[in-house]
Short mmCIF file of C-alpha atoms in Angstrom, two decimals:
data_model
loop_
_atom_site.label_atom_id
_atom_site.label_comp_id
_atom_site.label_asym_id
_atom_site.label_seq_id
_atom_site.Cartn_x
_atom_site.Cartn_y
_atom_site.Cartn_z
CA UNK A 1 -5.23 -15.14 -5.27
CA UNK A 2 -4.01 -11.57 -5.38
CA UNK A 3 -0.65 -9.94 -4.73
CA UNK A 4 2.13 -7.80 -6.10
CA UNK A 5 5.22 -8.68 -8.11
CA UNK A 6 8.33 -6.89 -6.88
CA UNK A 7 11.69 -6.31 -8.56
CA UNK A 8 14.21 -5.74 -5.79
CA UNK A 9 17.76 -6.98 -5.03
CA UNK A 10 16.65 -8.53 -1.73
CA UNK A 11 13.77 -10.63 -3.06
CA UNK A 12 13.99 -14.17 -1.66
CA UNK A 13 11.54 -17.07 -1.12
CA UNK A 14 11.09 -16.34 2.61
CA UNK A 15 10.15 -12.72 1.98
CA UNK A 16 7.78 -13.68 -0.84
CA UNK A 17 6.08 -16.31 1.37
CA UNK A 18 5.74 -13.85 4.26
CA UNK A 19 4.24 -11.18 2.01
CA UNK A 20 1.84 -13.69 0.42
CA UNK A 21 0.62 -14.62 3.90
CA UNK A 22 0.23 -10.93 4.74
CA UNK A 23 -1.92 -10.55 1.59
CA UNK A 24 -4.15 -13.42 2.78
CA UNK A 25 -5.04 -11.51 5.95
CA UNK A 26 -5.20 -8.16 4.14
CA UNK A 27 -7.76 -9.33 1.57
CA UNK A 28 -9.80 -10.94 4.37
CA UNK A 29 -9.82 -7.71 6.42
CA UNK A 30 -10.75 -5.67 3.33
CA UNK A 31 -13.67 -8.01 2.44
CA UNK A 32 -12.25 -8.99 -0.94
CA UNK A 33 -12.90 -12.41 -2.53
CA UNK A 34 -9.20 -13.36 -2.78
CA UNK A 35 -6.49 -15.33 -1.05
CA UNK A 36 -2.97 -13.91 -0.81
CA UNK A 37 -0.16 -14.27 -3.33
CA UNK A 38 3.19 -12.63 -4.05
CA UNK A 39 5.96 -12.87 -6.57
CA UNK A 40 9.26 -11.26 -7.37
CA UNK A 41 12.55 -11.21 -9.21
CA UNK A 42 15.84 -10.58 -7.42
CA UNK A 43 17.26 -7.73 -9.49
CA UNK A 44 17.95 -4.01 -9.26
CA UNK A 45 15.50 -2.39 -11.71
CA UNK A 46 17.36 0.96 -11.44
CA UNK A 47 20.38 -0.69 -13.09
CA UNK A 48 18.45 -2.27 -15.98
CA UNK A 49 17.52 -0.62 -19.26
CA UNK A 50 13.87 -0.52 -20.34
CA UNK A 51 14.46 -3.26 -22.91
CA UNK A 52 16.22 -5.45 -20.32
CA UNK A 53 13.29 -4.99 -17.93
CA UNK A 54 10.89 -5.90 -20.70
CA UNK A 55 12.82 -9.08 -21.56
CA UNK A 56 13.08 -10.14 -17.91
CA UNK A 57 9.32 -9.56 -17.46
CA UNK A 58 8.33 -11.49 -20.58
CA UNK A 59 10.53 -14.49 -19.76
CA UNK A 60 9.19 -14.51 -16.18
CA UNK A 61 5.63 -14.46 -17.61
CA UNK A 62 6.45 -17.37 -19.95
CA UNK A 63 7.53 -19.39 -16.90
CA UNK A 64 4.44 -18.58 -14.80
CA UNK A 65 1.68 -18.15 -17.41
CA UNK A 66 0.01 -21.40 -16.37
CA UNK A 67 0.13 -20.44 -12.68
CA UNK A 68 -1.55 -17.04 -13.03
CA UNK A 69 -5.01 -16.44 -14.47
CA UNK A 70 -8.22 -14.42 -14.18
CA UNK A 71 -9.75 -16.82 -11.64
CA UNK A 72 -6.50 -18.20 -10.33
CA UNK A 73 -3.86 -15.61 -9.46
CA UNK A 74 -3.98 -11.95 -10.46
CA UNK A 75 -0.66 -10.07 -10.08
CA UNK A 76 -0.28 -6.32 -9.53
CA UNK A 77 2.61 -3.83 -9.29
CA UNK A 78 4.78 -3.68 -6.16
CA UNK A 79 8.22 -2.27 -5.34
CA UNK A 80 10.25 -1.77 -8.52
CA UNK A 81 7.34 -2.54 -10.88
CA UNK A 82 4.63 -0.32 -12.36
CA UNK A 83 1.81 -0.15 -14.91
CA UNK A 84 4.29 -0.70 -17.78
CA UNK A 85 5.42 -4.00 -16.18
CA UNK A 86 1.76 -5.06 -15.97
CA UNK A 87 1.26 -4.18 -19.66
CA UNK A 88 4.14 -6.49 -20.64
CA UNK A 89 2.78 -9.32 -18.47
CA UNK A 90 -0.70 -8.87 -20.00
CA UNK A 91 0.70 -8.96 -23.53
CA UNK A 92 2.89 -12.01 -22.92
CA UNK A 93 0.08 -13.88 -21.09
CA UNK A 94 -2.31 -13.06 -23.95
CA UNK A 95 0.00 -14.81 -26.45
CA UNK A 96 -0.76 -18.08 -24.62
CA UNK A 97 -4.35 -17.52 -23.47
CA UNK A 98 -5.90 -14.85 -25.72
CA UNK A 99 -6.55 -11.23 -24.69
CA UNK A 100 -7.27 -11.30 -20.94
CA UNK A 101 -7.20 -7.83 -19.38
CA UNK A 102 -8.32 -9.16 -15.97
CA UNK A 103 -5.14 -11.24 -15.52
CA UNK A 104 -3.26 -8.31 -13.94
CA UNK A 105 -4.32 -5.09 -12.23
CA UNK A 106 -2.56 -1.75 -11.98
CA UNK A 107 -2.49 -1.63 -15.79
CA UNK A 108 -2.28 1.54 -17.90
CA UNK A 109 -5.77 3.07 -18.39
CA UNK A 110 -5.48 2.45 -22.17
CA UNK A 111 -5.24 -1.32 -21.62
CA UNK A 112 -8.16 -1.65 -19.22
CA UNK A 113 -6.66 -0.10 -16.08
CA UNK A 114 -9.01 1.55 -13.61
CA UNK A 115 -9.26 5.27 -12.98
CA UNK A 116 -8.10 6.02 -9.45
CA UNK A 117 -5.79 2.99 -9.23
CA UNK A 118 -2.61 5.07 -9.32
CA UNK A 119 -3.63 7.12 -6.26
CA UNK A 120 -5.52 4.31 -4.51
CA UNK A 121 -3.02 3.22 -1.84
CA UNK A 122 -2.24 6.82 -0.87
CA UNK A 123 -5.93 7.79 -0.82
CA UNK A 124 -6.74 4.68 1.22
CA UNK A 125 -4.05 5.66 3.74
CA UNK A 126 -5.72 9.07 4.07
CA UNK A 127 -9.22 7.56 4.49
CA UNK A 128 -7.84 5.21 7.17
CA UNK A 129 -6.16 8.16 8.94
CA UNK A 130 -9.41 10.15 8.75
CA UNK A 131 -11.43 7.34 10.38
CA UNK A 132 -8.85 6.90 13.13
CA UNK A 133 -8.57 10.62 13.94
CA UNK A 134 -12.36 10.80 13.93
CA UNK A 135 -12.43 8.26 16.78
CA UNK A 136 -10.40 10.72 18.84
CA UNK A 137 -12.50 13.74 17.84
CA UNK A 138 -9.67 15.10 15.67
CA UNK A 139 -9.36 16.11 12.02
CA UNK A 140 -6.55 16.92 9.55
CA UNK A 141 -6.60 20.65 10.26
CA UNK A 142 -3.74 21.76 12.54
CA UNK A 143 -2.29 18.24 12.72
CA UNK A 144 1.41 17.79 11.88
CA UNK A 145 2.41 14.88 9.64
CA UNK A 146 5.82 13.34 8.91
CA UNK A 147 6.07 11.08 5.86
CA UNK A 148 8.92 8.66 5.24
CA UNK A 149 9.03 7.60 1.59
CA UNK A 150 7.91 9.85 -1.26
CA UNK A 151 7.23 7.31 -3.99
CA UNK A 152 3.75 6.45 -5.27
CA UNK A 153 2.14 6.01 -1.84
CA UNK A 154 3.94 8.77 0.06
CA UNK A 155 3.49 11.45 -2.58
CA UNK A 156 -0.24 10.78 -3.05
CA UNK A 157 -0.82 10.60 0.72
CA UNK A 158 1.05 13.90 1.18
CA UNK A 159 -1.04 15.55 -1.56
CA UNK A 160 -4.36 14.46 -0.06
CA UNK A 161 -3.29 15.46 3.48
CA UNK A 162 -2.23 18.87 2.14
CA UNK A 163 -5.61 19.25 0.38
CA UNK A 164 -7.46 18.40 3.61
CA UNK A 165 -5.63 21.10 5.54
CA UNK A 166 -3.06 18.91 7.30
CA UNK A 167 0.48 20.24 7.77
CA UNK A 168 3.19 18.01 6.33
CA UNK A 169 6.24 19.12 8.34
CA UNK A 170 8.80 16.52 7.17
CA UNK A 171 9.24 14.32 4.09
CA UNK A 172 12.05 11.96 3.07
CA UNK A 173 12.97 9.46 0.39
CA UNK A 174 16.26 7.79 -0.61
CA UNK A 175 17.47 11.01 -2.27
CA UNK A 176 17.08 13.36 0.71
CA UNK A 177 14.82 14.80 3.39
CA UNK A 178 13.05 18.14 3.83
CA UNK A 179 11.53 19.78 6.91
CA UNK A 180 9.49 22.91 7.45
CA UNK A 181 7.76 23.51 10.82
CA UNK A 182 5.12 25.68 9.10
CA UNK A 183 4.23 22.91 6.66
CA UNK A 184 5.83 22.00 3.33
CA UNK A 185 4.16 23.22 0.11
CA UNK A 186 3.47 19.73 -1.28
CA UNK A 187 2.52 20.73 -4.87
CA UNK A 188 5.81 22.71 -5.08
CA UNK A 189 7.78 19.75 -3.68
CA UNK A 190 6.17 17.41 -6.25
CA UNK A 191 7.16 19.79 -9.07
CA UNK A 192 10.70 19.98 -7.69
CA UNK A 193 10.95 16.18 -7.46
CA UNK A 194 9.67 15.74 -11.01
CA UNK A 195 12.28 18.20 -12.32
CA UNK A 196 15.29 17.23 -10.20
CA UNK A 197 14.37 13.55 -9.58
CA UNK A 198 15.43 14.25 -5.98
CA UNK A 199 14.24 16.00 -2.81
CA UNK A 200 17.63 17.71 -2.44
CA UNK A 201 17.94 21.50 -2.84
CA UNK A 202 14.22 22.16 -2.39
CA UNK A 203 13.82 25.83 -1.50
CA UNK A 204 10.60 25.50 0.52
CA UNK A 205 12.25 23.85 3.52
CA UNK A 206 15.51 22.86 5.23
CA UNK A 207 17.48 19.70 4.52
CA UNK A 208 17.63 17.12 7.31
CA UNK A 209 19.09 13.69 7.99
CA UNK A 210 17.10 10.90 6.29
CA UNK A 211 16.70 8.86 9.48
CA UNK A 212 15.48 11.82 11.54
CA UNK A 213 12.10 11.90 9.78
CA UNK A 214 10.93 8.91 11.84
CA UNK A 215 11.68 10.70 15.13
CA UNK A 216 10.67 14.18 13.95
CA UNK A 217 8.31 16.34 16.00
CA UNK A 218 4.83 15.52 14.64
CA UNK A 219 1.36 14.21 15.56
CA UNK A 220 1.08 11.54 12.86
CA UNK A 221 3.96 9.51 11.39
CA UNK A 222 3.39 7.70 8.09
CA UNK A 223 6.15 5.26 7.04
CA UNK A 224 5.60 4.61 3.30
CA UNK A 225 8.85 2.92 2.34
CA UNK A 226 10.55 -0.31 3.42
CA UNK A 227 9.74 -2.77 6.19
CA UNK A 228 11.49 -2.79 9.57
CA UNK A 229 12.25 0.95 9.72
CA UNK A 230 10.89 1.32 13.26
CA UNK A 231 12.99 -0.89 15.53
CA UNK A 232 14.28 -1.08 19.08
CA UNK A 233 17.00 1.49 18.30
CA UNK A 234 14.69 4.34 17.34
CA UNK A 235 11.22 3.46 18.71
CA UNK A 236 11.76 5.17 22.07
CA UNK A 237 12.53 8.47 20.27
CA UNK A 238 9.34 8.54 18.16
CA UNK A 239 7.37 11.69 18.98
CA UNK A 240 4.20 10.97 16.99
CA UNK A 241 0.98 10.01 18.80
CA UNK A 242 -0.29 8.05 15.80
CA UNK A 243 1.56 5.81 13.33
CA UNK A 244 -0.18 4.89 10.08
CA UNK A 245 1.58 1.91 8.47
CA UNK A 246 1.48 2.71 4.75
CA UNK A 247 4.51 0.46 4.14
CA UNK A 248 4.35 -3.32 4.62
CA UNK A 249 5.62 -4.30 8.08
CA UNK A 250 7.43 -1.03 8.92
CA UNK A 251 7.33 -1.68 12.69
CA UNK A 252 9.25 -4.65 14.02
CA UNK A 253 7.84 -6.54 17.06
CA UNK A 254 10.24 -4.97 19.59
CA UNK A 255 9.36 -1.47 18.38
CA UNK A 256 5.68 -2.42 18.56
CA UNK A 257 6.05 -3.19 22.25
CA UNK A 258 8.04 -0.03 23.06
CA UNK A 259 5.53 2.16 21.18
CA UNK A 260 2.45 0.63 22.78
CA UNK A 261 4.03 1.16 26.23
CA UNK A 262 4.49 4.81 25.23
CA UNK A 263 0.78 5.01 24.38
CA UNK A 264 1.30 5.45 20.63
CA UNK A 265 -1.66 4.30 18.51
CA UNK A 266 -0.61 2.22 15.48
CA UNK A 267 -2.92 1.60 12.54
CA UNK A 268 -1.60 -1.70 11.10
CA UNK A 269 -0.42 -2.19 7.52
CA UNK A 270 -2.90 -4.94 6.67
CA UNK A 271 -5.63 -2.33 7.01
CA UNK A 272 -3.88 1.02 6.43
CA UNK A 273 -2.43 0.21 3.00
CA UNK A 274 -5.27 -1.97 1.70
CA UNK A 275 -6.53 0.81 -0.62
CA UNK A 276 -4.30 -0.49 -3.40
CA UNK A 277 -5.58 -4.05 -3.40
CA UNK A 278 -9.18 -2.82 -2.95
CA UNK A 279 -9.03 -0.70 -6.12
CA UNK A 280 -7.18 -3.56 -7.84
CA UNK A 281 -10.26 -5.64 -7.02
CA UNK A 282 -12.46 -2.91 -8.57
CA UNK A 283 -10.25 -2.96 -11.69
CA UNK A 284 -10.60 -6.77 -11.96
CA UNK A 285 -14.40 -6.48 -11.56
CA UNK A 286 -14.56 -3.81 -14.28
CA UNK A 287 -12.46 -5.96 -16.64
CA UNK A 288 -14.61 -9.04 -16.07
CA UNK A 289 -17.81 -7.05 -16.66
CA UNK A 290 -16.31 -5.14 -19.57
CA UNK A 291 -17.77 -1.99 -18.02
CA UNK A 292 -15.54 0.78 -16.66
CA UNK A 293 -16.41 3.12 -13.79
CA UNK A 294 -16.03 6.87 -13.31
CA UNK A 295 -13.25 7.91 -10.91
CA UNK A 296 -15.87 9.28 -8.47
CA UNK A 297 -17.43 5.82 -8.21
CA UNK A 298 -14.03 4.19 -7.65
CA UNK A 299 -13.19 6.59 -4.79
CA UNK A 300 -16.69 6.39 -3.30
CA UNK A 301 -16.55 2.57 -3.22
CA UNK A 302 -12.99 2.65 -1.82
CA UNK A 303 -14.11 4.86 1.07
CA UNK A 304 -17.12 2.58 1.70
CA UNK A 305 -14.99 -0.59 1.79
CA UNK A 306 -12.39 1.00 4.06
CA UNK A 307 -15.04 2.35 6.44
CA UNK A 308 -16.63 -1.09 6.71
CA UNK A 309 -13.26 -2.73 7.43
CA UNK A 310 -12.46 -0.07 10.03
CA UNK A 311 -15.76 -0.75 11.82
CA UNK A 312 -15.11 -4.52 11.68
CA UNK A 313 -11.65 -4.04 13.25
CA UNK A 314 -13.07 -1.71 15.90
CA UNK A 315 -15.71 -4.29 16.83
CA UNK A 316 -13.01 -6.97 17.12
CA UNK A 317 -10.91 -4.71 19.39
CA UNK A 318 -13.99 -4.09 21.52
CA UNK A 319 -14.83 -7.80 21.83
CA UNK A 320 -11.28 -8.91 22.68
CA UNK A 321 -10.11 -5.71 24.41
CA UNK A 322 -6.99 -5.53 22.23
CA UNK A 323 -5.05 -3.01 20.13
CA UNK A 324 -5.71 -2.31 16.45
CA UNK A 325 -3.03 -4.67 15.13
CA UNK A 326 -4.33 -7.59 17.17
CA UNK A 327 -7.90 -6.67 16.17
CA UNK A 328 -7.04 -6.59 12.46
CA UNK A 329 -5.14 -9.90 12.50
CA UNK A 330 -7.85 -11.58 14.57
CA UNK A 331 -10.45 -10.38 12.06
CA UNK A 332 -8.44 -11.63 9.07
CA UNK A 333 -7.54 -15.01 10.56
CA UNK A 334 -11.12 -15.53 11.81
CA UNK A 335 -12.58 -14.91 8.36
CA UNK A 336 -10.17 -17.36 6.70
CA UNK A 337 -10.80 -19.94 9.45
CA UNK A 338 -14.58 -19.57 9.08
CA UNK A 339 -14.41 -20.01 5.29
CA UNK A 340 -12.18 -23.06 5.77
CA UNK A 341 -14.63 -24.68 8.17
CA UNK A 342 -17.65 -23.88 5.96
CA UNK A 343 -15.94 -25.60 3.00
CA UNK A 344 -15.34 -28.71 5.12
CA UNK A 345 -11.56 -28.39 5.10
CA UNK A 346 -10.99 -28.52 8.85
CA UNK A 347 -8.58 -31.22 9.99
#
């Protein structure tokens, strides 16, 4: 099994179960040899010191060390956790089971992490966007992008879009929001955020209301933050033609209906943000083989896997005459059902 561990005040068993199920379909769509898993601790990591976070992580690992394992369940970072969290889990797990770098992914490079893992989800989002735009005979040049969330995924996605000639016209995170109709200078914004730890007071654009990013004038909207941000209140005001779901479950079912009636094309989360788990798989493979790859190989393989999944989803949509979300879920559920039948597990 594969899935993230999140540290967030709203972690509860229902959410963890739902996200584990989502990972089951995501790994199936991405052609990875895993089932889905998820874990979490209900806490606010922003309010804890580094040593408190370390203690919480180590005690959690002591409680679950016999449930996780290289061929059993391989955790990864999620909201509120990072490569340092994974390093602590690896160290604590190794006290019980001997040095086992493949027990977690998203580790620091020095402890067997993979090159390219840090940028993987954001890069995967950009590959997915590229394949989708390609279907419509479009490219990044002259397209306007709005990005909600400027953490790991949002900032990497913005950087790659900027590099490919796309115009990022609006960006937001919990600290503030910036807009510039001529395109924001993303490298400058990244520098500003690193220095100020906030998007406020950035000189290369105007401040705007946080919630307006979702309904900002753009061609492509990329929600990269929390779930449920597109709902029946704001869906009718969305101006984007394409929505790329970099967050998990950013569009609630009512919004989904309103947007599809409006003719908006949505690339679903279980495909759009699968770059992270795909490169986590590559990291696990490298650890098991004891042979690490160059970053070029990681990114090349990521693009290949995501292209294959995109073609599989497209074929499903063609067969069943359905939208991309239905196509992706049908593909994922079908693969799991087929494996279940082949193993003789059917009721």
